[in-house]
Short mmCIF file of N, CA, C and O and ligand atoms in Angstrom, two decimals:
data_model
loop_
_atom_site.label_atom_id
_atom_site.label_comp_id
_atom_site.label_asym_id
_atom_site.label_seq_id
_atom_site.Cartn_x
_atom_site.Cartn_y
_atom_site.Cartn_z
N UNK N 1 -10.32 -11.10 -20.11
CA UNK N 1 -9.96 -10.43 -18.86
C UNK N 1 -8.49 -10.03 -18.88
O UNK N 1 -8.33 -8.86 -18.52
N UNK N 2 -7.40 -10.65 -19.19
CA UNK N 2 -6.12 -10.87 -19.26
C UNK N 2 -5.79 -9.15 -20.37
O UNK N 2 -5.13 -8.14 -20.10
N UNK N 3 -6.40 -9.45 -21.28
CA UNK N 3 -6.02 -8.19 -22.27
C UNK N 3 -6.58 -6.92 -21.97
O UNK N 3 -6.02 -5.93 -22.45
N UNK N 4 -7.72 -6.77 -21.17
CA UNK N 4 -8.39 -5.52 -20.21
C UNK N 4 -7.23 -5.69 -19.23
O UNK N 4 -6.69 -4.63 -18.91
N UNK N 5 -6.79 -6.72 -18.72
CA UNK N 5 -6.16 -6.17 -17.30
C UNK N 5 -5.06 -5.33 -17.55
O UNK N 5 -4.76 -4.28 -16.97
N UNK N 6 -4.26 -6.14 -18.84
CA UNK N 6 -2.67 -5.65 -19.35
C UNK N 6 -2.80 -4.29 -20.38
O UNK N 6 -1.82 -3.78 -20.93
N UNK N 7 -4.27 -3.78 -20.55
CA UNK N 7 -4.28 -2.80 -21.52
C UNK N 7 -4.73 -1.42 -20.37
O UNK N 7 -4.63 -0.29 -20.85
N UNK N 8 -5.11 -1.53 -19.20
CA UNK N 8 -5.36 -0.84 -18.43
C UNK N 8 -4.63 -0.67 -17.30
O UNK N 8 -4.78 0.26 -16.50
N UNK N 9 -3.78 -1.60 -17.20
CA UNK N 9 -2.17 -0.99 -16.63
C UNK N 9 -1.56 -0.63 -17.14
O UNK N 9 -0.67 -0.09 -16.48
N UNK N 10 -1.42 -0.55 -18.33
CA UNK N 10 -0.67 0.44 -19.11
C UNK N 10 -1.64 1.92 -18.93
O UNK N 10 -1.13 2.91 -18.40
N UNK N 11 -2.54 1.94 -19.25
CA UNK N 11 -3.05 3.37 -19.05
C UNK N 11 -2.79 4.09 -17.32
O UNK N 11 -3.22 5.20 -17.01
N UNK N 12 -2.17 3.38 -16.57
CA UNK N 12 -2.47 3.57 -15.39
C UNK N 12 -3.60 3.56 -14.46
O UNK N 12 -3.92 4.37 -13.59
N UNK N 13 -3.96 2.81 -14.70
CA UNK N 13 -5.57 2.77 -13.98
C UNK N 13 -5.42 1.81 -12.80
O UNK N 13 -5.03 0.66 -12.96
N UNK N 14 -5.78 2.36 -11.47
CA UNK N 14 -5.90 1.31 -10.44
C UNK N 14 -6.48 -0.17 -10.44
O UNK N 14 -7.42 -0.48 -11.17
N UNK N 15 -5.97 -0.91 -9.73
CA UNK N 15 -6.49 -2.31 -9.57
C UNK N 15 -7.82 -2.40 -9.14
O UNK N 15 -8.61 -3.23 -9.59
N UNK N 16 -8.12 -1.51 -8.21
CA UNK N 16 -9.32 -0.94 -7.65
C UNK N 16 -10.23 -0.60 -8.71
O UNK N 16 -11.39 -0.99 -8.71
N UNK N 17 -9.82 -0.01 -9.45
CA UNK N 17 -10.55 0.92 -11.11
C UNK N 17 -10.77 -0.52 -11.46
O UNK N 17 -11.88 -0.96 -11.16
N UNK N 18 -9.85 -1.39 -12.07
CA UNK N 18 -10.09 -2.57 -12.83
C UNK N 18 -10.81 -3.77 -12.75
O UNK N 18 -11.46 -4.41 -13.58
N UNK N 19 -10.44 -3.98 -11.01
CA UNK N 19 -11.43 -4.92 -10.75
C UNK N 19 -13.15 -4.36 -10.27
O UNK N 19 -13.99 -5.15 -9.85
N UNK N 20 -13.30 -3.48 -10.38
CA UNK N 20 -14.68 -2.70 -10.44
C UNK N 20 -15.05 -2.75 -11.86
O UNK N 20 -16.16 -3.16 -12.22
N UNK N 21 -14.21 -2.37 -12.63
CA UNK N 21 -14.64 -2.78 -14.45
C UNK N 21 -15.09 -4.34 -14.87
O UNK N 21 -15.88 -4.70 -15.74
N UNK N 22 -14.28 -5.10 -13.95
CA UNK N 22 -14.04 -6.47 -14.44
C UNK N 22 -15.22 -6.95 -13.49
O UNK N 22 -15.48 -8.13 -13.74
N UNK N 23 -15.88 -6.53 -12.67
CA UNK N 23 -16.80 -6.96 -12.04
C UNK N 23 -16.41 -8.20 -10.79
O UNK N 23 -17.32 -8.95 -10.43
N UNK N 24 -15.22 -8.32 -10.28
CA UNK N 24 -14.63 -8.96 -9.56
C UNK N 24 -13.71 -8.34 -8.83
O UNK N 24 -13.07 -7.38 -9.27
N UNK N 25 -13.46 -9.06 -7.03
CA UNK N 25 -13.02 -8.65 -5.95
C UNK N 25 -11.77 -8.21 -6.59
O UNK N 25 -11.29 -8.56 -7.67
N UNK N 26 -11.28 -7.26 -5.61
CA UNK N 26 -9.72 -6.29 -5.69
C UNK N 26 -8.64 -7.49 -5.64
O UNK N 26 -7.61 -7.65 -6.29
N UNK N 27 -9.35 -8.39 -4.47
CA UNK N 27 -8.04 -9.40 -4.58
C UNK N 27 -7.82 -10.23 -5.31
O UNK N 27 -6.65 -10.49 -5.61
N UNK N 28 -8.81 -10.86 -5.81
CA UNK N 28 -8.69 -11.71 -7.21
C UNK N 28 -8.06 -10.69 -8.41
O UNK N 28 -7.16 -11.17 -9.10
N UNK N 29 -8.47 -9.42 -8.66
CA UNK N 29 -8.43 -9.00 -9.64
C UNK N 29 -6.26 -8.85 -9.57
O UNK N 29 -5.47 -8.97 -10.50
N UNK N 30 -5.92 -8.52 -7.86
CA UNK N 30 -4.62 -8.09 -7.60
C UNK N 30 -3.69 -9.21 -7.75
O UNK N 30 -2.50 -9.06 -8.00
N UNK N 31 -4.50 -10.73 -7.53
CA UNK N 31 -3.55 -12.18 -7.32
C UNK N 31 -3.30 -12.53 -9.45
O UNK N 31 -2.27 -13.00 -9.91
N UNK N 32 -4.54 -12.13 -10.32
CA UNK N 32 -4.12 -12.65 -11.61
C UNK N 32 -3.21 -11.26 -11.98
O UNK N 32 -2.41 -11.41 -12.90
N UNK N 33 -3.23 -10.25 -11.50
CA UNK N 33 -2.21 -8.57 -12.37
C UNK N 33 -0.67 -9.27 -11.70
O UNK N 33 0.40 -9.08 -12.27
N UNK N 34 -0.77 -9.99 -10.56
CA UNK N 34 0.69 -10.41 -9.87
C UNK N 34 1.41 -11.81 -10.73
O UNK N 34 2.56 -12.14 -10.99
N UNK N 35 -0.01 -12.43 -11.00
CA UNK N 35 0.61 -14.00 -12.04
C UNK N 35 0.92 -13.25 -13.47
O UNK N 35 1.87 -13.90 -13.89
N UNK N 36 0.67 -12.36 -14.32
CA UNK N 36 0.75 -11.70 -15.34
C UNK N 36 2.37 -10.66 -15.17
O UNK N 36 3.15 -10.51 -16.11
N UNK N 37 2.53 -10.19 -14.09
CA UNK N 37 3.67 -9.42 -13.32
C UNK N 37 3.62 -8.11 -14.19
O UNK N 37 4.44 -7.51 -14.89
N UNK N 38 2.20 -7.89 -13.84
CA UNK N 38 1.34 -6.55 -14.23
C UNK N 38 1.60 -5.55 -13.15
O UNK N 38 1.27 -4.39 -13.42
N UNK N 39 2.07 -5.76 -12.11
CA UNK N 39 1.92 -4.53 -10.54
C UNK N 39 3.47 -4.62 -10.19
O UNK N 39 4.26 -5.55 -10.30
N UNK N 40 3.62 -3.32 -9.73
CA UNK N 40 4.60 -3.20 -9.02
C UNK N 40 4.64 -3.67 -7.76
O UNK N 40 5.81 -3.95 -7.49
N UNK N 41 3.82 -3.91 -6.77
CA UNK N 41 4.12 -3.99 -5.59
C UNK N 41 2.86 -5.65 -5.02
O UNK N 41 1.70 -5.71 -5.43
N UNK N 42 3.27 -6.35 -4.43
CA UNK N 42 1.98 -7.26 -3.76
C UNK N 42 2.21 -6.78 -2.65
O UNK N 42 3.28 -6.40 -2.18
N UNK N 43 0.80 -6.80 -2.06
CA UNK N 43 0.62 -6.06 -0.44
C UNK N 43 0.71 -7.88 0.42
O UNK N 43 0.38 -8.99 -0.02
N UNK N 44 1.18 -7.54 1.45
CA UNK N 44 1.30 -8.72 2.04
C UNK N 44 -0.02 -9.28 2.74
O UNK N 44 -1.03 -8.64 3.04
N UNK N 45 0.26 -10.70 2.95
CA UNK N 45 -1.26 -10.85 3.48
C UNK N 45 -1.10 -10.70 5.41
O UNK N 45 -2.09 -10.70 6.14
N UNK N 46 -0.09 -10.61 5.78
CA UNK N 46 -0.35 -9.84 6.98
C UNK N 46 0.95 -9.10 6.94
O UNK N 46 1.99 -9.27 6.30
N UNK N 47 0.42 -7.90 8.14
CA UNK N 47 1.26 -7.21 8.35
C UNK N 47 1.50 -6.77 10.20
O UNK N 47 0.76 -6.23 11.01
N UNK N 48 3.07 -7.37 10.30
CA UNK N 48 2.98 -6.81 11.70
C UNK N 48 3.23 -5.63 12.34
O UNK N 48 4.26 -5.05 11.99
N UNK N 49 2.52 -5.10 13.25
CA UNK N 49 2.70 -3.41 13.86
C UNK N 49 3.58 -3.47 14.30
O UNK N 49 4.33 -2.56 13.95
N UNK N 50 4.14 -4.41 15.24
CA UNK N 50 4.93 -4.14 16.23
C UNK N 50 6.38 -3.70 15.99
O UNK N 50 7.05 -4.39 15.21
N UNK N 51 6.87 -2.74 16.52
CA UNK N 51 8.33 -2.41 15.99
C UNK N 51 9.13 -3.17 15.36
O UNK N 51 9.22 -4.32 15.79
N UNK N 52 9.85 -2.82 14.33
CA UNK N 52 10.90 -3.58 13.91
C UNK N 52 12.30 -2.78 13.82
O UNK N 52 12.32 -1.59 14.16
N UNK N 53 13.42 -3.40 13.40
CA UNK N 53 14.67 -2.98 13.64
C UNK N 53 14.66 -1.94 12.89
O UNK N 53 13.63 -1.74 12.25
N UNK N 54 15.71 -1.04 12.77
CA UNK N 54 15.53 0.12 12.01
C UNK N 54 14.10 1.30 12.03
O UNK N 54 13.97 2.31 11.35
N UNK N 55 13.25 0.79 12.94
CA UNK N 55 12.09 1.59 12.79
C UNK N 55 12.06 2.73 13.05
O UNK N 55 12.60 2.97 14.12
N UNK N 56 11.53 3.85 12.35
CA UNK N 56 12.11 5.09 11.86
C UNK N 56 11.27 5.61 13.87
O UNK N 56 10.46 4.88 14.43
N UNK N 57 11.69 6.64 14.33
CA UNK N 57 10.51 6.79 15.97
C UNK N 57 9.48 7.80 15.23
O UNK N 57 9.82 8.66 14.42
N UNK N 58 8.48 7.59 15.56
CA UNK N 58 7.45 8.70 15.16
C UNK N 58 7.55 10.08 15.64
O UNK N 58 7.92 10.55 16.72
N UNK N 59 7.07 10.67 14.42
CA UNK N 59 7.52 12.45 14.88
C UNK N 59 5.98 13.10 14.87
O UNK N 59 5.93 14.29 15.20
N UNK N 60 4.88 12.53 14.56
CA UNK N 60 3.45 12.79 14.73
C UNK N 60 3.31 13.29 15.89
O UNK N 60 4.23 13.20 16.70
N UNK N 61 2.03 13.96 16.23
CA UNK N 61 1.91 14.27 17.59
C UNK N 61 0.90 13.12 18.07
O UNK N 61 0.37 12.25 17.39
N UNK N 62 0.79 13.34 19.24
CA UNK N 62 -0.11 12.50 20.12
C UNK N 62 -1.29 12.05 19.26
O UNK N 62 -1.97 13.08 19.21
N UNK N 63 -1.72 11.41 18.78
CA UNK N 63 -3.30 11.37 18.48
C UNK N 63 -3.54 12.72 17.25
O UNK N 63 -4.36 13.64 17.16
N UNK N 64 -2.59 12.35 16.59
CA UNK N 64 -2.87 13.76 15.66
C UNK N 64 -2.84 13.24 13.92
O UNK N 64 -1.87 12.57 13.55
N UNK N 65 -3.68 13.51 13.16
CA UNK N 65 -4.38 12.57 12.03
C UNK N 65 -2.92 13.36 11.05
O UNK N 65 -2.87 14.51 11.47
N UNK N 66 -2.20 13.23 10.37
CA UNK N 66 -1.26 14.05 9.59
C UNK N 66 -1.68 13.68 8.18
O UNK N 66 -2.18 12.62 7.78
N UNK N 67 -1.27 15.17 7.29
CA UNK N 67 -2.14 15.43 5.72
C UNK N 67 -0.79 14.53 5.22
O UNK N 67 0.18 14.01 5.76
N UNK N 68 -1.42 14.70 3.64
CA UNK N 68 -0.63 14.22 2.92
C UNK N 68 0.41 14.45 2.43
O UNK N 68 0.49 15.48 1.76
N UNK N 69 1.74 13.49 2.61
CA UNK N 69 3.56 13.67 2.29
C UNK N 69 4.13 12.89 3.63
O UNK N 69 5.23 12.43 3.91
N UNK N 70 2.88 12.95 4.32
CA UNK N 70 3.64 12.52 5.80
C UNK N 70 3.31 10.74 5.92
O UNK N 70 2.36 10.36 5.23
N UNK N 71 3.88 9.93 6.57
CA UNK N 71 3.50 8.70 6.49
C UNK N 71 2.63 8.68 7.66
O UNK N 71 2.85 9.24 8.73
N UNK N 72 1.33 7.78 7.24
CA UNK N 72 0.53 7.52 8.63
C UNK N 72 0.38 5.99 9.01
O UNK N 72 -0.61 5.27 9.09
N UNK N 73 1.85 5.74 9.23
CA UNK N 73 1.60 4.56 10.01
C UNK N 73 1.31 4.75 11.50
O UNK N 73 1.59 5.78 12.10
N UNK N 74 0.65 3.53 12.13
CA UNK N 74 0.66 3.91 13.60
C UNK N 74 0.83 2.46 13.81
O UNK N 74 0.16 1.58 13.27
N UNK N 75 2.06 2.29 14.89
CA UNK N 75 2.75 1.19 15.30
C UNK N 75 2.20 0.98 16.69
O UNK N 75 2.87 0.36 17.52
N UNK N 76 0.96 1.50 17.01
CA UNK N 76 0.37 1.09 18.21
C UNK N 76 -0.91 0.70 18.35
O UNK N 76 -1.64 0.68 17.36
N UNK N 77 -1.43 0.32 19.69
CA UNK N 77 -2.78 0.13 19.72
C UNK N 77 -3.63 1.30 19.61
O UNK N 77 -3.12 2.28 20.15
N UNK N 78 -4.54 1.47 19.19
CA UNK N 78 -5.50 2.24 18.96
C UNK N 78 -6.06 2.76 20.31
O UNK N 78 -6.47 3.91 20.48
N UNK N 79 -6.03 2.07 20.96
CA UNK N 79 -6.64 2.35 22.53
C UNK N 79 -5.56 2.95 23.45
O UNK N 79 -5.79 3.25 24.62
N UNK N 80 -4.25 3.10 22.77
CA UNK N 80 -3.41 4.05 23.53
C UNK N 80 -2.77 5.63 22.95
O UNK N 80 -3.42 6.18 22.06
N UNK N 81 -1.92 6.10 23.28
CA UNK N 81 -1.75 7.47 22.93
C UNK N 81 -0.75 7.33 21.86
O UNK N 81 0.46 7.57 21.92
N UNK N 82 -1.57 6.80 20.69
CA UNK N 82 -0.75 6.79 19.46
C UNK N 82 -0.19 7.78 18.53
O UNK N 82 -0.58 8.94 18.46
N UNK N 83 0.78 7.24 17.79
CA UNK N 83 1.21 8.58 17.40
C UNK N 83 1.60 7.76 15.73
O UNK N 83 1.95 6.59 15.58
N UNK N 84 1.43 8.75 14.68
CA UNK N 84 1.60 8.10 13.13
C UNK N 84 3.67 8.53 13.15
O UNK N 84 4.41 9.31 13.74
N UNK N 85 3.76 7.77 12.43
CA UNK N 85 5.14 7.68 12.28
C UNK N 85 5.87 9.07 11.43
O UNK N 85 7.08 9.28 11.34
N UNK N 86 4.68 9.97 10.79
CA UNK N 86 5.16 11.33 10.28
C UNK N 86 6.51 11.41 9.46
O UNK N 86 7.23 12.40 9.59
N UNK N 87 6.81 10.49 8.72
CA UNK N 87 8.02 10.80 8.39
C UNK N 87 7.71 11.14 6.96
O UNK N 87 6.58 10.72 6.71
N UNK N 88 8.46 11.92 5.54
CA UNK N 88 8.10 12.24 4.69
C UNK N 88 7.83 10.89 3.61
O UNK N 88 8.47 9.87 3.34
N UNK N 89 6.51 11.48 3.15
CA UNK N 89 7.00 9.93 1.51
C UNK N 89 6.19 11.16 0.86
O UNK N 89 5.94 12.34 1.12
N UNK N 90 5.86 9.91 -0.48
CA UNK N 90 4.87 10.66 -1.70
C UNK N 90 4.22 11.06 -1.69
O UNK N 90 3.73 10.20 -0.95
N UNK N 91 2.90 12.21 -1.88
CA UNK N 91 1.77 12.55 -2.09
C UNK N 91 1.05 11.70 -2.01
O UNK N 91 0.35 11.65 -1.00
N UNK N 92 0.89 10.55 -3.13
CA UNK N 92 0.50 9.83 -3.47
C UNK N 92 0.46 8.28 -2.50
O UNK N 92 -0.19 7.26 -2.71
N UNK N 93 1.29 8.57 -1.55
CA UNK N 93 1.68 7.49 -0.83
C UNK N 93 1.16 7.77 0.38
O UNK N 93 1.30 8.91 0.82
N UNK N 94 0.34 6.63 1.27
CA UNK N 94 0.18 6.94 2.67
C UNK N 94 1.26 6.43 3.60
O UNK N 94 1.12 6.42 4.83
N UNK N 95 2.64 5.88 2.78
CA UNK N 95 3.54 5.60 4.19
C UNK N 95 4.89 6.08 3.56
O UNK N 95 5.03 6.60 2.45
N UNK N 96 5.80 5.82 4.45
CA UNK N 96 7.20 6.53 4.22
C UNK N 96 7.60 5.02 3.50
O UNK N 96 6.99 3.95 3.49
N UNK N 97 8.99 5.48 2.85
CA UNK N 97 9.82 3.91 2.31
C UNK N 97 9.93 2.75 3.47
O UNK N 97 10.17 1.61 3.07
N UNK N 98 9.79 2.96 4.73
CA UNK N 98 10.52 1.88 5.68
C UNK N 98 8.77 1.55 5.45
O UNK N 98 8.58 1.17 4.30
N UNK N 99 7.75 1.61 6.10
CA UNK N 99 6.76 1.59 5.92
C UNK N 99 6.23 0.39 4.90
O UNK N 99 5.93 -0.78 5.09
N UNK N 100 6.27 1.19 3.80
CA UNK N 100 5.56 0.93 2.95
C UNK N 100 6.34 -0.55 2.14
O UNK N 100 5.82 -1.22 1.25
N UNK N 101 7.74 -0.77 2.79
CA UNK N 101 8.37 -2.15 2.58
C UNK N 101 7.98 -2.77 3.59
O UNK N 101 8.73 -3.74 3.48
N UNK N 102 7.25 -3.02 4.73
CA UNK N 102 6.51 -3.36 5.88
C UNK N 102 5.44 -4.43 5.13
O UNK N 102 5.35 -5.65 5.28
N UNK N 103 4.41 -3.26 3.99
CA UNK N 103 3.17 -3.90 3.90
C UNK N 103 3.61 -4.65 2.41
O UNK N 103 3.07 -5.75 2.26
N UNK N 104 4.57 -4.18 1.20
CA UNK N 104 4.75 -4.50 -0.01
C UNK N 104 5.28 -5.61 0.33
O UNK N 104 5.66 -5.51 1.50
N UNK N 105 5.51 -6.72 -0.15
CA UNK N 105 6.38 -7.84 -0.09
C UNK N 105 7.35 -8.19 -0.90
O UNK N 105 8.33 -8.89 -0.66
N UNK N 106 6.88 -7.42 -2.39
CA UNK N 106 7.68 -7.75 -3.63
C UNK N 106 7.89 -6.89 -4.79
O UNK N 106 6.80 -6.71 -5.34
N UNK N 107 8.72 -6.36 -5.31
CA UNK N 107 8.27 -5.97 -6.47
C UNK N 107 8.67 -6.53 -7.85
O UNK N 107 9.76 -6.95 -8.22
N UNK N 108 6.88 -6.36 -8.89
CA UNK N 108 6.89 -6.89 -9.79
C UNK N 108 7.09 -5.94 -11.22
O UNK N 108 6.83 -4.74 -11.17
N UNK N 109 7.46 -6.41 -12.16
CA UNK N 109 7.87 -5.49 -13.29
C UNK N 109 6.78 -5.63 -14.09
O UNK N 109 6.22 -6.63 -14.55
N UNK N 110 6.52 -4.26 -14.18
CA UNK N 110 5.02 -4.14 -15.53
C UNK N 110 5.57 -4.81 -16.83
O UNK N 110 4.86 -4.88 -17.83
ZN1 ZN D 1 6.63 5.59 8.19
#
């Protein structure tokens, strides 16, 4: 398992991809790529909505789903007139940098 995990992060292949290969959960497959210090990032095991210092104000509109480059966090309840935080990140990324250090906790070196 160890030499599939470390030979397919090198190819770039998601954890998602791997632990579907490896026939085992995302999170098991994400807790041994983090003991190996195979991933860049561990997602935290919680994450809080509620504002924090520096929090960027959302530029989303009301209840409005935004494409991809824009961050879609939403720092509210669902049952009110939420708005995604719209601020720019990666393509590839669904949140902006303030964001996305919110849910990451750490980063690890491939
Ligand atoms: Zn954001």
């Amino acid at each position: 398992m160890t030499a599939f995990l470390r030979a397919k992060r090198r190819e770039g292949k998601t954890m998602r991809w791997i632990a579907a290969h490896l026939g085992i959960t995302l999170g098991r497959a994400v807790a041994k790529a983090a003991r190996l210090r195979l991933i860049l990032h561990v997602p935290r095991t919680y994450v809080a909505t509620e504002p924090m210092p520096g929090e960027p104000a959302p530029i989303g509109g009301e209840r409005e789903v935004l494409d991809e480059g824009r961050c879609r966090w939403i720092g509210a309840d669902m049952g009110t007139a939420w708005r995604m935080c719209g601020h720019a990140c990666a393509n590839d990324e669904p949140w902006c940098p303030h964001h996305k250090a919110r849910v990451f906790v750490e980063e690890v070196g491939r």
